[in-house]
Tab-separated table of C-alpha atoms (C1' of nucleotides) in Angstrom:
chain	number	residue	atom	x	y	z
N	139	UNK	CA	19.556	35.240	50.033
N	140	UNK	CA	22.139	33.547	47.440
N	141	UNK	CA	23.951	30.310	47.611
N	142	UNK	CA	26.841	31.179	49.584
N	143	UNK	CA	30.000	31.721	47.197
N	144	UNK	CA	33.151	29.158	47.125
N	145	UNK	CA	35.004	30.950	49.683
N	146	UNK	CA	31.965	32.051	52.568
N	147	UNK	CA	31.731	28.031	52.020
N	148	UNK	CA	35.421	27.508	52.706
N	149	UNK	CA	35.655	29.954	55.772
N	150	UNK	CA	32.972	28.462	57.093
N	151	UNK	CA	34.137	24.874	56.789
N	152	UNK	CA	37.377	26.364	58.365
N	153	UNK	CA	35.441	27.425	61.298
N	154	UNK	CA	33.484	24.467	61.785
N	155	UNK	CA	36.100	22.350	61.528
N	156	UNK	CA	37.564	23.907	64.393
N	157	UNK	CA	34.386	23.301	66.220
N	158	UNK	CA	34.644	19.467	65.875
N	159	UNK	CA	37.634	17.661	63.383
N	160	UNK	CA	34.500	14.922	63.009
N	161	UNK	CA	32.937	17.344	60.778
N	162	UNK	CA	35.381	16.878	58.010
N	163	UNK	CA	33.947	13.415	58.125
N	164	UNK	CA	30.621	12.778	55.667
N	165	UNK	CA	29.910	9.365	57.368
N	166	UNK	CA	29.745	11.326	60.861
N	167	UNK	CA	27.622	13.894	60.034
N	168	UNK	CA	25.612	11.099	58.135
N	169	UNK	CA	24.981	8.884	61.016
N	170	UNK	CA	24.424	12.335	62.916
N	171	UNK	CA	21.740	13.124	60.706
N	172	UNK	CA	20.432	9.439	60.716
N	173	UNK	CA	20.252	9.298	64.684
N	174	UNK	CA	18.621	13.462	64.642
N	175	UNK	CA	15.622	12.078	62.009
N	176	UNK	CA	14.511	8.844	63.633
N	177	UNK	CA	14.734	10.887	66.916
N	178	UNK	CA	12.387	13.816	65.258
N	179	UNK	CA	10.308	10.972	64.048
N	180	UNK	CA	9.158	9.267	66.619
N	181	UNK	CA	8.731	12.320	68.709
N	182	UNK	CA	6.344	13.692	66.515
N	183	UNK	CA	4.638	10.057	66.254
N	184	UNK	CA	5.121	8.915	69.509
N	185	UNK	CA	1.548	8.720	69.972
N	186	UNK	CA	1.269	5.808	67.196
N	187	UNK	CA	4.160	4.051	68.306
N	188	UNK	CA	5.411	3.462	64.266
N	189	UNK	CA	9.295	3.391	63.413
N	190	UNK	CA	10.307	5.442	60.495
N	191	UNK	CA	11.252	1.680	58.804
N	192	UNK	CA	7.627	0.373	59.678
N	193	UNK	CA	6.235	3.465	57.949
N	194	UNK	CA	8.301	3.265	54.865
N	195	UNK	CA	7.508	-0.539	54.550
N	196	UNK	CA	2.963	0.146	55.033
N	197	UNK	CA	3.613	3.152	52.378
N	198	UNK	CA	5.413	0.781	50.519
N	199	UNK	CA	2.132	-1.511	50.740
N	200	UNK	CA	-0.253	1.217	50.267
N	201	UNK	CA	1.358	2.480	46.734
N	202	UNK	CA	1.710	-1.471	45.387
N	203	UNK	CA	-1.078	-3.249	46.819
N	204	UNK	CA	-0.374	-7.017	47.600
N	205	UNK	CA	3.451	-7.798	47.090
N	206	UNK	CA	5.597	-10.742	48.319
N	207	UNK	CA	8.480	-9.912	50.607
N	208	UNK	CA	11.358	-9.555	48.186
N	209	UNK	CA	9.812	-6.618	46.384
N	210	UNK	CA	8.837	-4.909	49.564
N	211	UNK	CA	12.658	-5.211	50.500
N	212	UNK	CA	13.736	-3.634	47.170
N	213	UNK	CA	11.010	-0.616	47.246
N	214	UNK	CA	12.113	0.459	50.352
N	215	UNK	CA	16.040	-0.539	50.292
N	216	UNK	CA	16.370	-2.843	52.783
N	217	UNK	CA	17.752	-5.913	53.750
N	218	UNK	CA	15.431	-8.975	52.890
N	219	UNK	CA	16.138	-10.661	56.722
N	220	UNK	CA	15.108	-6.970	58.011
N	221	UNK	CA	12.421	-6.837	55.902
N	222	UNK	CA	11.061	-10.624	56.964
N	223	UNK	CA	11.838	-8.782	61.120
N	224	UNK	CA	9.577	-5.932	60.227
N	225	UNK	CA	6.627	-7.848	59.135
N	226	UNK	CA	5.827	-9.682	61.776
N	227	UNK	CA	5.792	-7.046	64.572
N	228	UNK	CA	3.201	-5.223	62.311
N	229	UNK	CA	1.264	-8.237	61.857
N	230	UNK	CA	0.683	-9.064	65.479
N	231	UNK	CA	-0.622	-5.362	65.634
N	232	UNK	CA	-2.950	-6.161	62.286
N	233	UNK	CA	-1.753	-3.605	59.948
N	234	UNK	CA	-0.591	-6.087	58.167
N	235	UNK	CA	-2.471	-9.173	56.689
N	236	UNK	CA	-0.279	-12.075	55.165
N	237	UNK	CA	-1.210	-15.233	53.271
N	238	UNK	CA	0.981	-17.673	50.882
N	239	UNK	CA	0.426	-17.218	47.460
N	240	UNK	CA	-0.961	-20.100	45.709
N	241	UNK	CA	0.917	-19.838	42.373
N	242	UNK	CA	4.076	-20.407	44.234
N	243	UNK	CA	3.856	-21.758	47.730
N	244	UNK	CA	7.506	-20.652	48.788
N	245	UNK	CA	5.719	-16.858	48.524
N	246	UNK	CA	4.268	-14.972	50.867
N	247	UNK	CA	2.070	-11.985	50.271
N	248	UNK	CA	1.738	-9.483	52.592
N	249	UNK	CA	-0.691	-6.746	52.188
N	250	UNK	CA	-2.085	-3.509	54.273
N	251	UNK	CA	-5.466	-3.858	56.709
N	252	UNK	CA	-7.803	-1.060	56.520
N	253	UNK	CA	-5.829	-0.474	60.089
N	254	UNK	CA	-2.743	0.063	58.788
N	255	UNK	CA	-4.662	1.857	55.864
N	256	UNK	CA	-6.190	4.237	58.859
N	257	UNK	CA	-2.927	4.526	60.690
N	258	UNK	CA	-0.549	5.314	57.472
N	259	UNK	CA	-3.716	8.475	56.985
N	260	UNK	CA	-3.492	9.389	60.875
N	261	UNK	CA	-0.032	9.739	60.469
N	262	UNK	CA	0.574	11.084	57.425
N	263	UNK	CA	0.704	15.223	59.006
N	264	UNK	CA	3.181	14.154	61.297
N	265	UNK	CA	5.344	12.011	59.077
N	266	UNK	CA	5.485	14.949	56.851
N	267	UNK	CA	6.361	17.252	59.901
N	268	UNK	CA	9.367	15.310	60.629
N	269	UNK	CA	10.576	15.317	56.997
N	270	UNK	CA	10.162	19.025	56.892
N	271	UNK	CA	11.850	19.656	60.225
N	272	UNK	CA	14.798	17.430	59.494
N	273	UNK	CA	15.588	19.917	56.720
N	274	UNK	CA	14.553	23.398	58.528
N	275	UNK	CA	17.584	24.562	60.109
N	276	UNK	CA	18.593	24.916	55.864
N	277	UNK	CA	17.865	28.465	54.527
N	278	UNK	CA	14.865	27.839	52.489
N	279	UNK	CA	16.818	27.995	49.211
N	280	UNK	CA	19.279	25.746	49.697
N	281	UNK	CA	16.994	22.849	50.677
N	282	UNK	CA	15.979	21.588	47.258
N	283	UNK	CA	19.655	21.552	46.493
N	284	UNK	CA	20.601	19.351	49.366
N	285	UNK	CA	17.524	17.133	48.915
N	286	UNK	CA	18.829	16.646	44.874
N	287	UNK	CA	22.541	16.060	45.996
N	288	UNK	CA	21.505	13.413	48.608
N	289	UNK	CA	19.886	12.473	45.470
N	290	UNK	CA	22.132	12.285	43.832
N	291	UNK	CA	24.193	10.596	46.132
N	292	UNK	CA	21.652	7.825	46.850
N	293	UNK	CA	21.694	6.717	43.207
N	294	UNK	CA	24.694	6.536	42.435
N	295	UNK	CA	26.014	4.182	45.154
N	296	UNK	CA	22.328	2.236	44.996
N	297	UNK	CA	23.961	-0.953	44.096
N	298	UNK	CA	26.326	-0.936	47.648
N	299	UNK	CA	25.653	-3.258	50.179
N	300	UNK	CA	23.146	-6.111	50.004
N	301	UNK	CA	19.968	-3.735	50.282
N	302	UNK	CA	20.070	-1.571	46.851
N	303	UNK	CA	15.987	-0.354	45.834
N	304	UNK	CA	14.400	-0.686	42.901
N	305	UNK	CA	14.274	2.787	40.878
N	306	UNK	CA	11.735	2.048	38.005
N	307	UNK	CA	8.711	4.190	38.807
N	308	UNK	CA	7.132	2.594	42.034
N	309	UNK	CA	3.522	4.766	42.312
N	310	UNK	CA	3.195	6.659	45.188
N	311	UNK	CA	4.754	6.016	48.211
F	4	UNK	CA	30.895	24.247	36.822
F	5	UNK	CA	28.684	26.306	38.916
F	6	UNK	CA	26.385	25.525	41.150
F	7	UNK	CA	23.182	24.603	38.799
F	8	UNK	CA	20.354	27.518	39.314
F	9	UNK	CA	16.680	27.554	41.270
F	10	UNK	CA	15.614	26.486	37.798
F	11	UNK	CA	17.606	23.767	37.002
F	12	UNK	CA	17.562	22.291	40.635
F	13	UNK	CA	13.388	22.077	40.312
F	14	UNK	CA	13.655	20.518	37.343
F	15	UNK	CA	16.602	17.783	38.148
F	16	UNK	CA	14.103	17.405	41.435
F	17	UNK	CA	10.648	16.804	39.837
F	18	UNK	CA	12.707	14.272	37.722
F	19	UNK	CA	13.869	12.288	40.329
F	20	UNK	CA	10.536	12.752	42.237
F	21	UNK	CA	9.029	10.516	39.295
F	22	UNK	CA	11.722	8.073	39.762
F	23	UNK	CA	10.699	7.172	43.102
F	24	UNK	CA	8.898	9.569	45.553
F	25	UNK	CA	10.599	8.451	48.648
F	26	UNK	CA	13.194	11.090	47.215
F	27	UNK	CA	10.871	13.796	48.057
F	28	UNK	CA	11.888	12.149	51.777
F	29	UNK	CA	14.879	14.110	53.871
F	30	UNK	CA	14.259	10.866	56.138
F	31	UNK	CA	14.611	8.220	53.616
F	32	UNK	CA	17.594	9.744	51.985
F	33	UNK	CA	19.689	9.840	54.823
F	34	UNK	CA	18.939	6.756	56.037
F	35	UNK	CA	19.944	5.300	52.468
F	36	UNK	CA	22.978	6.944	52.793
F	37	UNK	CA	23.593	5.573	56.218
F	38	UNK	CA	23.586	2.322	54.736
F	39	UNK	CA	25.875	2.995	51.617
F	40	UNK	CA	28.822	4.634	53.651
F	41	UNK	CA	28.406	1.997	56.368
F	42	UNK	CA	28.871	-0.445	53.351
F	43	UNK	CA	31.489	1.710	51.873
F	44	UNK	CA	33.164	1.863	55.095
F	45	UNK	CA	33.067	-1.924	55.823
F	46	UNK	CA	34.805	-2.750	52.828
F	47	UNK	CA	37.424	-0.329	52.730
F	48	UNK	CA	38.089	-1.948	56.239
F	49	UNK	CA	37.360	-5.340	56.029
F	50	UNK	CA	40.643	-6.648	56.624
F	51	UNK	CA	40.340	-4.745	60.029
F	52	UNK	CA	37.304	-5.708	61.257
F	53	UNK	CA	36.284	-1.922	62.702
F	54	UNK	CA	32.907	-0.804	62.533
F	55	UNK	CA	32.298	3.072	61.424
F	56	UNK	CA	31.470	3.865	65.815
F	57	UNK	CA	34.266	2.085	66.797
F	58	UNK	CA	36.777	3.796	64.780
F	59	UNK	CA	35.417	7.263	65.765
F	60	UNK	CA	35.413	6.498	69.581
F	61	UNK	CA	38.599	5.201	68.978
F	62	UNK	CA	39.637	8.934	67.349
F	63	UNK	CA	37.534	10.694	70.169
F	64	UNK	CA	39.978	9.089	72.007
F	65	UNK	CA	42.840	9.300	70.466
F	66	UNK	CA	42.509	13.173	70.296
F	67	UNK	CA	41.620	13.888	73.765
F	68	UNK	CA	43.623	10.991	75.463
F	69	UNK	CA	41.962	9.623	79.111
F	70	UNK	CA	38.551	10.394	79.457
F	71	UNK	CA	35.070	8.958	80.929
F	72	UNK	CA	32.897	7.051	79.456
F	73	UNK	CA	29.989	10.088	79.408
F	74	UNK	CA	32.101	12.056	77.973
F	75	UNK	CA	33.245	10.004	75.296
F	76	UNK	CA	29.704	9.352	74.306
F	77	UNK	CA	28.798	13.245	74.204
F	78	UNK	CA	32.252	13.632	71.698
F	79	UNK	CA	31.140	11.257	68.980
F	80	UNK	CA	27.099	11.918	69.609
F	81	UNK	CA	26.262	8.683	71.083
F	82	UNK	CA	23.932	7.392	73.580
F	83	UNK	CA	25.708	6.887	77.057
F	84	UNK	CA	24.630	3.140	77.020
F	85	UNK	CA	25.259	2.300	73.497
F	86	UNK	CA	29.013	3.567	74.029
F	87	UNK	CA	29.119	1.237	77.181
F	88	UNK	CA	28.119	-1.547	74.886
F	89	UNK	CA	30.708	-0.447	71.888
F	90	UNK	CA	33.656	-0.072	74.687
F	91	UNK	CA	33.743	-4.148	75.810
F	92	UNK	CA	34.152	-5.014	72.798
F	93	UNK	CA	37.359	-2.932	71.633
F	94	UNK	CA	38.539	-3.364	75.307
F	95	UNK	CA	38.121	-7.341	74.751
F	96	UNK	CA	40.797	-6.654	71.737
F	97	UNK	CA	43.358	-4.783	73.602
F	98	UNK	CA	42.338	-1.552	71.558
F	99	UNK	CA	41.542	0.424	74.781
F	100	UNK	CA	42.456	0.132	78.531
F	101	UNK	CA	40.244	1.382	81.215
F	102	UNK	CA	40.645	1.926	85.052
F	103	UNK	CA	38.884	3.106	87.919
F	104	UNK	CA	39.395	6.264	88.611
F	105	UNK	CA	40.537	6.662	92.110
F	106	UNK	CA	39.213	10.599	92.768
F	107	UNK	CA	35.702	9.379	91.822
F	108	UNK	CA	35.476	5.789	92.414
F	109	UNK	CA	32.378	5.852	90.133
F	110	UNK	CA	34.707	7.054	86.716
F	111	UNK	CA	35.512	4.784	84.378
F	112	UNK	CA	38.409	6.018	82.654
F	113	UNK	CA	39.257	4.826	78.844
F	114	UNK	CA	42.234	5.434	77.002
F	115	UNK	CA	43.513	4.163	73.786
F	116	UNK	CA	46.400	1.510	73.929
F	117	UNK	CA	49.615	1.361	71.570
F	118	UNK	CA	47.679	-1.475	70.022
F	119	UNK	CA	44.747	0.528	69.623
F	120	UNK	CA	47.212	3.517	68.274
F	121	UNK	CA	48.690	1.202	65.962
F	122	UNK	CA	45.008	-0.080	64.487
F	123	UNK	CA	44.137	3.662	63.979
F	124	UNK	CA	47.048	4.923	62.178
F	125	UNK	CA	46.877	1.828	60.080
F	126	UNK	CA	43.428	2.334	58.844
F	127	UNK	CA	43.627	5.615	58.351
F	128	UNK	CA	43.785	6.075	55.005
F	129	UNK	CA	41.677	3.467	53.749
F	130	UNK	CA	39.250	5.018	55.948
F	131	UNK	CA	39.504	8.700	54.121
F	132	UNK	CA	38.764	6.652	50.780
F	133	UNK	CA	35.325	5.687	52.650
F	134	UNK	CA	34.193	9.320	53.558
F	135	UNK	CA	35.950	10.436	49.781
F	136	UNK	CA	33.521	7.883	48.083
F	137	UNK	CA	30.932	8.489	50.282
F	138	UNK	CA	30.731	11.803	48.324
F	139	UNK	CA	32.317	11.095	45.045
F	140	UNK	CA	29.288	11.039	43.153
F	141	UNK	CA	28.826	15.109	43.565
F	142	UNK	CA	30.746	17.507	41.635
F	143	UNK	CA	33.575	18.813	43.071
F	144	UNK	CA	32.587	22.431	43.698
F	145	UNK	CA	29.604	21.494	45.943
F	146	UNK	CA	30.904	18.994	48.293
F	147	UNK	CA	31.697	21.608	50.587
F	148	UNK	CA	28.353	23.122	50.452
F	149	UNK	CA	27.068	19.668	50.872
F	150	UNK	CA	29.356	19.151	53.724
F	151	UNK	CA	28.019	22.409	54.970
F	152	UNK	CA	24.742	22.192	54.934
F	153	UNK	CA	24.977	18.699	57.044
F	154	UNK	CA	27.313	20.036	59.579
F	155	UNK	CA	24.635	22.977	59.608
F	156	UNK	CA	21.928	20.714	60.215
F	157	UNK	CA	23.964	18.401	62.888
F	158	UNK	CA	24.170	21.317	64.817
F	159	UNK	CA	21.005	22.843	64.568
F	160	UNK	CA	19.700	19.671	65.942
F	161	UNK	CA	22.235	18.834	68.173
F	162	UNK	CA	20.101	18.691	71.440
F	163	UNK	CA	17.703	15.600	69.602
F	164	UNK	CA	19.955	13.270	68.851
F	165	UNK	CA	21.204	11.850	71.798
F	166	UNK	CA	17.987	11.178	73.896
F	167	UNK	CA	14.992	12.161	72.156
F	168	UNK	CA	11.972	12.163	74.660
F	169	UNK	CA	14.362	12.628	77.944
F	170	UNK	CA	13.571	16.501	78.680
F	171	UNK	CA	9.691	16.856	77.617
F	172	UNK	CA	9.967	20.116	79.811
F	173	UNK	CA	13.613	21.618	78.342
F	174	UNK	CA	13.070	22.373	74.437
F	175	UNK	CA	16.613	23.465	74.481
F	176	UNK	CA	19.739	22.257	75.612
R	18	DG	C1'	11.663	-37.510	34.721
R	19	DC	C1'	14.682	-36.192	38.093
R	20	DA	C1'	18.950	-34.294	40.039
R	21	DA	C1'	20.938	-29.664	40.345
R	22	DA	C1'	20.597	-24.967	40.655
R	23	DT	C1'	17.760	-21.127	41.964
R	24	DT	C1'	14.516	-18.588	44.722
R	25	DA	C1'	11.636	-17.158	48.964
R	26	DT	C1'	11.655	-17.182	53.467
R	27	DG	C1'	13.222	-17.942	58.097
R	28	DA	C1'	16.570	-18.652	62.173
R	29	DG	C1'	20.642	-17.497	64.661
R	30	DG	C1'	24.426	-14.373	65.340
R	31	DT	C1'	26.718	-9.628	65.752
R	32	DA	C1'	26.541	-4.617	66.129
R	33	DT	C1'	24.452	-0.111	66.546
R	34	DA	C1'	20.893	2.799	69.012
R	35	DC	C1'	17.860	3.916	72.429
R	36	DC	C1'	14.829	3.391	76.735
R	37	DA	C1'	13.702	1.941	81.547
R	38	DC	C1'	15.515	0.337	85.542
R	39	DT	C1'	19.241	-0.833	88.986
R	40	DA	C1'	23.624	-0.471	91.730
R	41	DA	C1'	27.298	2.029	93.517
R	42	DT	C1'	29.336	6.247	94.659
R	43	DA	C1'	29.459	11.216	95.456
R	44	DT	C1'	27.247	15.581	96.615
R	45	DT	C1'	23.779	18.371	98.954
R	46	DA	C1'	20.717	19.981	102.241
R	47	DT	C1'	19.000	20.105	106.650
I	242	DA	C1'	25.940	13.471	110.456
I	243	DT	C1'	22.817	11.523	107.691
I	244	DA	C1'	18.941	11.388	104.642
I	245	DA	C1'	17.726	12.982	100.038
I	246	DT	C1'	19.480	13.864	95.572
I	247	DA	C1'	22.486	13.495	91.684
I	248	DT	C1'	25.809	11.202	88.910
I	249	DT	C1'	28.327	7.178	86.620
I	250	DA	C1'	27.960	2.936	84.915
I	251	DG	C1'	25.710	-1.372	83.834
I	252	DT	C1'	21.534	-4.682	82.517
I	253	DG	C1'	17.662	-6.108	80.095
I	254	DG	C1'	14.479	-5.018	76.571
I	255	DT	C1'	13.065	-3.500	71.746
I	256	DA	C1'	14.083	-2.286	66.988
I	257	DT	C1'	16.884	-1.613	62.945
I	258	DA	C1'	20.519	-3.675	59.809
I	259	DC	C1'	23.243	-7.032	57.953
I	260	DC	C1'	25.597	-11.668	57.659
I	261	DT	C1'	25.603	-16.854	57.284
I	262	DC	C1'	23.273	-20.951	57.236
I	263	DA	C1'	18.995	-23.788	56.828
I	264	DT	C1'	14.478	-25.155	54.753
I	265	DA	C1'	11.069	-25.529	51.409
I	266	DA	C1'	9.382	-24.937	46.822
I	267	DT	C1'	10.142	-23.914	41.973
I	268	DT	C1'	12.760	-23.904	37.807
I	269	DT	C1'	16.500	-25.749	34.940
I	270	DG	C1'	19.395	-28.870	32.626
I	271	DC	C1'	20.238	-33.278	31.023
DNA sequence: GCAAATTATGAGGTATACCACTAATATTAT
DNA sequence: ATAATATTAGTGGTATACCTCATAATTTGC
């Protein structure tokens, strides 16, 4: 099955718009989409009890070893103050181990435990799961287009709000 | 410009896989782009002081006048209690009015005031610009597909997004 | 060498977003 | 008629997500 042409794409945006006038609206259907993924998410991790954030930030750890706070913020694109909320709650759970870095005391280093190492591999079916049935519903050949236009997307408006991610090559993640 | 080819969309996506492999993430994506139209949002209407949830309640209400609280929250996809937190605050600003109703005395009913008219019709525009730059970065001739696709997926998963976990026997609805 | 600027982190505040539980009211089932 | 159930709304709790301000340590500018 093709990409739909111009006008199947039109008709059908005629229809659904009829359906709801909030889908004319990208940052609807984004927060939509936001609200539908964290909600697959945890349903499929329930059993670990691991936000899609908290994930992000251990994979974060896992690709880059030991980093200080900061960096973990820009990997993932958050907020540094959201960041320095996140750590802690995965500390008192020990997937996390933190120490201050001698070079500079004003650092701290956070790095992954061989639980959070563990968990992250526990997960990592079910993660995957929920990435895969965010994007289902999609014909099959129209997902890699979406994914590169959210891509695309992403990148270009990186540098928006206070939580823009680094994009040099990070490892794996 | 058409829409690129199978070919050239693998090859755009192994690119940007290098760059950072979060991309290869449906969930990270969207969440990124949560954050950059909330930001985009924000400061289109700073002088306002709307969030991107009030000023859709504030349309949900707009375009279907009087209703109940539950209901609002099922037109804009919001959790029942999270819209009871949202409505205080616009009601604290004279943006809405709300009364008991007097068939059910358990109804709260919420309707926009002129004020709250006023606010919307005023932002308006400044609030298209958001959504428009939200998207800018994609060629013309596939924002609609874009658009498309999420409305596709929104609906698809329509049942998750309001209370994940609540029905562990439903499945559907 | 030392004040000034910068940087890393944290604390407090606001706003979604959701869950579990409660209170009040309405509906139903017997 | 009234006890059981369902519905509407609110409260308290947790977790992003971001802002402003504060604190401590390093770097810089002179």
């Amino acid at each position: 099955m093709p990409i739909p042409s111009h006008d199947e794409i039109n008709a059908e945006l005629e229809k659904a718009f009829a359906r709801s006038p909030l889908f004319a609206r990208p940052g609807f259907l984004i927060r939509r989409l936001h609200q539908i993924h964290t909600s697959l998410f945890l349903s499929e991790t329930n059993e670990f009890n691991i936000t899609p954030v908290q994930f992000s930030l251990m994979s974060a750890l896992r690709a880059n070893g030991e980093m200080d706070q900061n960096s973990v913020a820009q990997e993932i694109g958050l907020e540094r103050t959201s960041v320095a909320e996140v750590i802690p709650r995965l500390e008192s759970r020990e997937l996390l181990e933190r120490r201050r870095s001698t070079k500079d005391r004003r650092v701290k280093l956070v790095k992954l435990s061989r639980k959070g190492q563990a968990l992250l591999k526990k997960m990592s079916e079910r993660v995957q799961q929920a990435h895969d049935r965010t994007v289902e519903a999609l014909p099959e050949e129209e997902r890699n287009l979406f994914l590169l236009q959210m891509i695309r997307l992403v990148e270009a408006n990186n540098h928006l709000g206070n939580a823009p991610f680094k994009l040099p090559d990070s490892g794996d993640a």
